[in-house]
Structure formats: C-alpha cells, structure tokens
Short mmCIF file of C-alpha atoms in Angstrom, two decimals:
data_model
loop_
_atom_site.label_atom_id
_atom_site.label_comp_id
_atom_site.label_asym_id
_atom_site.label_seq_id
_atom_site.Cartn_x
_atom_site.Cartn_y
_atom_site.Cartn_z
CA MET A 167 0.00 0.00 0.00
CA THR A 168 1.45 3.36 -1.02
CA ASN A 169 1.86 6.23 1.42
CA ILE A 170 -0.97 8.13 -0.27
CA LYS A 171 -3.34 5.17 0.13
CA LYS A 172 -2.28 4.74 3.75
CA ASP A 173 -2.97 8.40 4.42
CA LEU A 174 -6.36 8.15 2.74
CA PHE A 175 -7.25 5.08 4.79
CA LYS A 176 -6.22 6.83 8.01
CA ARG A 177 -8.17 9.95 7.05
CA TYR A 178 -11.38 8.01 6.44
CA LEU A 179 -10.88 5.96 9.60
CA ILE A 180 -10.43 9.14 11.65
CA PHE A 181 -13.41 10.70 9.90
CA PHE A 182 -15.83 7.87 10.70
CA VAL A 183 -14.58 7.57 14.27
CA GLY A 184 -15.12 11.34 14.53
CA LEU A 185 -18.57 10.91 13.04
CA PHE A 186 -19.47 8.41 15.76
CA VAL A 187 -17.99 10.66 18.48
CA ASN A 188 -20.02 13.48 16.96
CA SER A 189 -23.20 11.40 17.24
CA LEU A 190 -22.45 10.61 20.89
CA GLY A 191 -22.13 14.33 21.58
CA VAL A 192 -25.42 15.08 19.85
CA ALA A 193 -27.15 12.28 21.77
CA LEU A 194 -25.79 13.41 25.15
CA ILE A 195 -26.76 17.05 24.50
CA THR A 196 -30.22 15.84 23.49
CA LYS A 197 -30.54 13.65 26.61
CA ALA A 198 -29.74 16.68 28.76
CA ASN A 199 -33.18 17.92 27.69
CA LEU A 200 -32.09 21.55 27.50
CA GLY A 201 -32.39 21.78 23.73
CA THR A 202 -30.12 20.19 21.16
CA SER A 203 -27.40 21.60 18.88
CA PRO A 204 -28.57 24.07 16.19
CA ILE A 205 -27.94 21.73 13.24
CA SER A 206 -29.91 18.95 14.98
CA SER A 207 -32.71 21.21 16.21
CA ILE A 208 -35.03 20.82 13.21
CA PRO A 209 -34.67 16.99 13.02
CA TYR A 210 -35.15 16.79 16.79
CA VAL A 211 -38.33 18.86 16.79
CA LEU A 212 -39.69 16.76 13.93
CA SER A 213 -38.83 13.55 15.81
CA LEU A 214 -40.86 14.81 18.78
CA ASN A 215 -43.93 15.29 16.61
CA PHE A 216 -43.77 12.48 14.05
CA PRO A 217 -43.14 8.70 14.32
CA LEU A 218 -39.59 8.75 12.98
CA SER A 219 -36.36 8.79 14.99
CA LEU A 220 -33.92 11.65 15.38
CA GLY A 221 -31.46 9.73 13.20
CA ASN A 222 -34.03 9.21 10.45
CA PHE A 223 -34.98 12.87 10.37
CA THR A 224 -31.27 13.78 10.42
CA ILE A 225 -30.81 11.74 7.22
CA ILE A 226 -33.86 13.33 5.57
CA PHE A 227 -32.80 16.85 6.54
CA SER A 228 -29.23 16.18 5.36
CA ILE A 229 -30.48 15.04 1.94
CA PHE A 230 -32.58 18.22 1.77
CA LEU A 231 -29.46 20.32 2.42
CA ILE A 232 -27.58 18.44 -0.30
CA VAL A 233 -30.38 19.16 -2.78
CA LEU A 234 -30.19 22.85 -1.83
CA GLN A 235 -26.44 22.78 -2.47
CA ILE A 236 -27.05 21.41 -5.97
CA ILE A 237 -29.60 24.18 -6.63
CA ILE A 238 -27.29 26.90 -5.28
CA LEU A 239 -24.11 25.75 -7.00
CA GLY A 240 -25.59 24.40 -10.23
CA LYS A 241 -22.84 23.17 -12.55
CA ASN A 242 -20.24 24.09 -9.91
CA PHE A 243 -21.53 21.32 -7.64
CA LYS A 244 -18.77 18.71 -7.62
CA PRO A 245 -19.78 15.04 -8.12
CA GLU A 246 -17.55 13.97 -5.21
CA SER A 247 -19.77 16.07 -2.95
CA LEU A 248 -22.37 13.32 -3.35
CA LEU A 249 -20.28 11.42 -0.80
CA GLN A 250 -22.26 13.49 1.68
CA ILE A 251 -25.17 11.10 1.08
CA PRO A 252 -23.63 7.89 2.50
CA VAL A 253 -21.97 9.96 5.22
CA SER A 254 -25.35 11.42 6.19
CA VAL A 255 -26.91 7.96 6.31
CA ALA A 256 -24.08 6.70 8.52
CA PHE A 257 -24.40 9.74 10.79
CA GLY A 258 -28.15 9.20 11.15
CA PHE A 259 -27.66 5.57 12.14
CA PHE A 260 -24.86 6.55 14.54
CA ILE A 261 -27.19 9.06 16.23
CA ASP A 262 -29.93 6.47 16.73
CA PHE A 263 -27.36 3.95 18.03
CA SER A 264 -25.97 6.56 20.43
CA MET A 265 -29.47 7.40 21.66
CA VAL A 266 -29.98 3.70 22.42
CA LEU A 267 -26.61 3.52 24.20
CA LEU A 268 -27.55 6.48 26.38
CA HIS A 269 -31.23 5.56 26.86
CA ALA A 270 -30.80 5.14 30.63
CA LEU A 271 -29.53 8.71 31.04
CA ASN A 272 -32.48 10.90 31.99
CA PRO A 273 -31.27 13.61 34.36
CA GLN A 274 -34.03 15.26 36.38
CA VAL A 275 -32.05 17.81 38.39
CA TYR A 276 -31.23 20.97 36.42
CA ALA A 277 -27.59 20.98 37.59
CA MET A 278 -27.08 17.48 36.21
CA LYS A 279 -28.72 18.48 32.94
CA VAL A 280 -26.18 21.28 32.63
CA VAL A 281 -23.34 18.82 33.35
CA TYR A 282 -24.61 16.45 30.63
CA LEU A 283 -24.96 19.38 28.24
CA LEU A 284 -21.38 20.56 28.83
CA ILE A 285 -19.94 17.06 28.53
CA GLY A 286 -21.95 16.59 25.35
CA CYS A 287 -20.55 19.84 23.93
CA LEU A 288 -17.02 18.68 24.76
CA ILE A 289 -17.58 15.33 23.04
CA LEU A 290 -19.22 16.98 20.03
CA GLY A 291 -16.36 19.46 19.77
CA ALA A 292 -13.87 16.57 19.78
CA GLY A 293 -15.85 14.84 17.04
CA VAL A 294 -15.93 17.98 14.92
CA TYR A 295 -12.15 18.34 15.36
CA MET A 296 -11.61 14.77 14.17
CA GLU A 297 -13.71 15.41 11.07
CA VAL A 298 -11.73 18.55 10.30
CA LEU A 299 -8.46 16.68 10.95
CA ALA A 300 -9.48 13.94 8.49
CA ASP A 301 -10.24 16.55 5.80
CA VAL A 302 -12.05 14.16 3.44
CA VAL A 303 -15.79 14.87 3.50
CA MET A 304 -17.89 17.58 5.12
CA LEU A 305 -21.29 17.01 6.65
CA PRO A 306 -24.15 18.66 4.72
CA GLY A 307 -24.61 21.46 7.26
CA GLU A 308 -21.12 22.86 6.78
CA SER A 309 -21.17 22.07 3.04
CA PHE A 310 -24.39 24.07 2.71
CA VAL A 311 -22.75 27.05 4.42
CA ARG A 312 -19.74 26.73 2.12
CA ALA A 313 -22.07 26.61 -0.90
CA ILE A 314 -23.64 29.93 0.16
CA VAL A 315 -20.16 31.42 0.69
CA ALA A 316 -19.03 30.24 -2.76
CA ARG A 317 -22.19 31.45 -4.52
CA TRP A 318 -22.61 34.86 -2.90
CA GLU A 319 -19.07 35.46 -1.60
CA THR A 320 -20.10 35.97 2.00
CA GLU A 321 -17.80 35.57 5.01
CA PHE A 322 -17.80 31.99 6.32
CA GLY A 323 -17.94 32.79 10.04
CA VAL A 324 -20.85 35.21 9.68
CA THR A 325 -22.70 32.86 7.34
CA LYS A 326 -22.24 29.93 9.74
CA ILE A 327 -23.66 31.96 12.62
CA ALA A 328 -26.61 33.06 10.47
CA PHE A 329 -27.21 29.44 9.45
CA ASP A 330 -27.17 28.18 13.06
CA VAL A 331 -29.50 30.95 14.20
CA SER A 332 -31.85 30.23 11.30
CA MET A 333 -31.98 26.52 12.17
CA ALA A 334 -32.84 27.28 15.79
CA VAL A 335 -35.51 29.85 14.85
CA ILE A 336 -37.13 27.53 12.30
CA ALA A 337 -37.08 24.66 14.80
CA ALA A 338 -38.64 26.85 17.50
CA ALA A 339 -41.36 28.06 15.13
CA ALA A 340 -42.07 24.50 13.98
CA SER A 341 -42.34 23.32 17.59
CA VAL A 342 -44.82 26.06 18.50
CA LEU A 343 -46.89 25.40 15.37
CA MET A 344 -47.00 21.62 15.77
CA ALA A 345 -47.04 21.15 19.54
CA ARG A 346 -48.26 24.56 20.75
CA GLU A 347 -45.22 24.68 23.00
CA LEU A 348 -41.47 25.18 22.72
CA ASN A 349 -39.68 21.82 22.74
CA GLY A 350 -36.19 20.98 21.52
CA VAL A 351 -34.89 24.56 21.42
CA ARG A 352 -33.77 25.95 24.75
CA GLU A 353 -30.77 27.46 26.47
CA GLY A 354 -28.75 24.36 25.63
CA THR A 355 -29.09 25.17 21.94
CA ILE A 356 -27.41 28.53 22.51
CA VAL A 357 -24.70 26.99 24.70
CA ALA A 358 -23.96 24.33 22.07
CA ALA A 359 -23.81 26.95 19.32
CA LEU A 360 -21.26 28.96 21.31
CA LEU A 361 -19.17 26.16 22.79
CA VAL A 362 -18.79 23.42 20.18
CA GLY A 363 -16.91 25.46 17.60
CA PHE A 364 -14.73 27.01 20.31
CA ILE A 365 -13.86 23.56 21.70
CA ALA A 366 -13.03 22.19 18.23
CA ARG A 367 -10.78 25.18 17.47
CA THR A 368 -9.06 24.93 20.87
CA ILE A 369 -8.31 21.22 20.37
CA GLY A 370 -7.00 22.04 16.90
CA LYS A 371 -4.60 24.64 18.29
CA LYS A 372 -3.39 22.35 21.07
CA LEU A 373 -2.85 19.46 18.64
CA HIS A 374 -1.54 21.50 15.70
CA PHE A 375 1.35 19.04 15.32
CA LEU A 376 -0.91 16.00 14.87
CA PRO A 377 -1.49 16.14 11.07
CA GLY A 378 2.29 16.07 10.43
CA ILE A 379 2.58 12.95 12.61
CA LEU A 380 -0.45 11.09 11.27
CA PHE A 381 -0.20 11.83 7.57
CA GLU A 382 3.04 11.22 5.74
CA ALA A 383 1.88 13.34 2.81
CA GLU A 384 1.64 16.45 5.03
#
C-alpha cells in the first residue's frame, strides 16, 4: 500500500470515528433535555412530533441540504460532494445507536442536565475536530454554508452563525406550530452553538502538530 493510500485510509478511519464521536455528543446534548445543537434542532423537533427517529430525520434533513447545495451551485456542484449522502446515512444511524446507548440517562435535576450538556458539547467538539483533521468529506450542514459562501461570496464565520441561528428559529417556530409549545430549542441550543466550535478550534490549536505525525503526505 502506497503512502498516499495509507494516508487516505487513516483519514477516512479518523473521519468515521469522529462521526461516531459526533453522534455521541449530539445524543448526550439531546438527553440533557435543555435543547439540542442548532444543526440537529429541526430533526429533533420533527422527531418529537412524528413517528420517525432523530437519526431518520437527520438523514432526511441532510439530503434536503444536499439538494439545496445542488440548486445553489448548479454546474459548480462537484460530483464527489455526493459522498455526503452515504456519510449522512451513517451519521443518522450513529445518532440512533448513540441514543440507544444512552437511553438510561435521563437527568431530572437541572444541575445534572447542565453537566450532561457541557460534557456533550465537549464530546461533540472533539468529534468535529476529528472530522476537520481527516479533511475528506464535510457534513451537509457545513457544506451548505460553504455553498452559500461560494455562490454569494459571503464571510464563512458570519454565514455559519446566520445558518445556526436560522436553524434554531425555524425549529422553534415548527415546535410552537405543531405542539403549541417550545420543545427541543432551549438554552442548551445557545450553549452548544457557542461552545462546540470554540472547543473544536481549541483542540485544533493544542494538537496542531498531529497532522504532520499522522499523515506522511503532510
């Protein structure tokens, strides 16, 4: 096996491990019952009101975001970006598996809910870092933001914040319309939006030497 193939294998291995870690973080944040992460807020609200799981709605919503990317980018949409589809399916199944793994965790005391939320954010941040470290495929949420940036030449950070806020607002509106109450979007959604990216960037700075060690092609 050539060095390039070894690097590619390691990248995909790290990516899918990161994807599973990511799903554990999402599940733990969700189990804290203080609202879920912005990107998962719409699938979560839908799962509370329809007989499909969080993972299933995550897959459906991810496919929807991929379709929007194709519409936005047109002929500039790269065929390899379709790898987002199997990745989204895997992520959806990982989320449902993680929810089963953590089914016994149902904190009742608010302080414990906050602890679960913070631990979930830490785990999710670590998973995001691993996906960035692998640098092979992006999840549809980030790819959608990048599509907007490429099409309208906006600033990535600002666009990502606008996207996260939009997801939370749409999820909140959907919850009120369908259940006549606000479920799935709470203070934990804001905390996750603020903390996860910060944690991922901090890990990246602390482990800046890791790519050179892991990947011979670096």
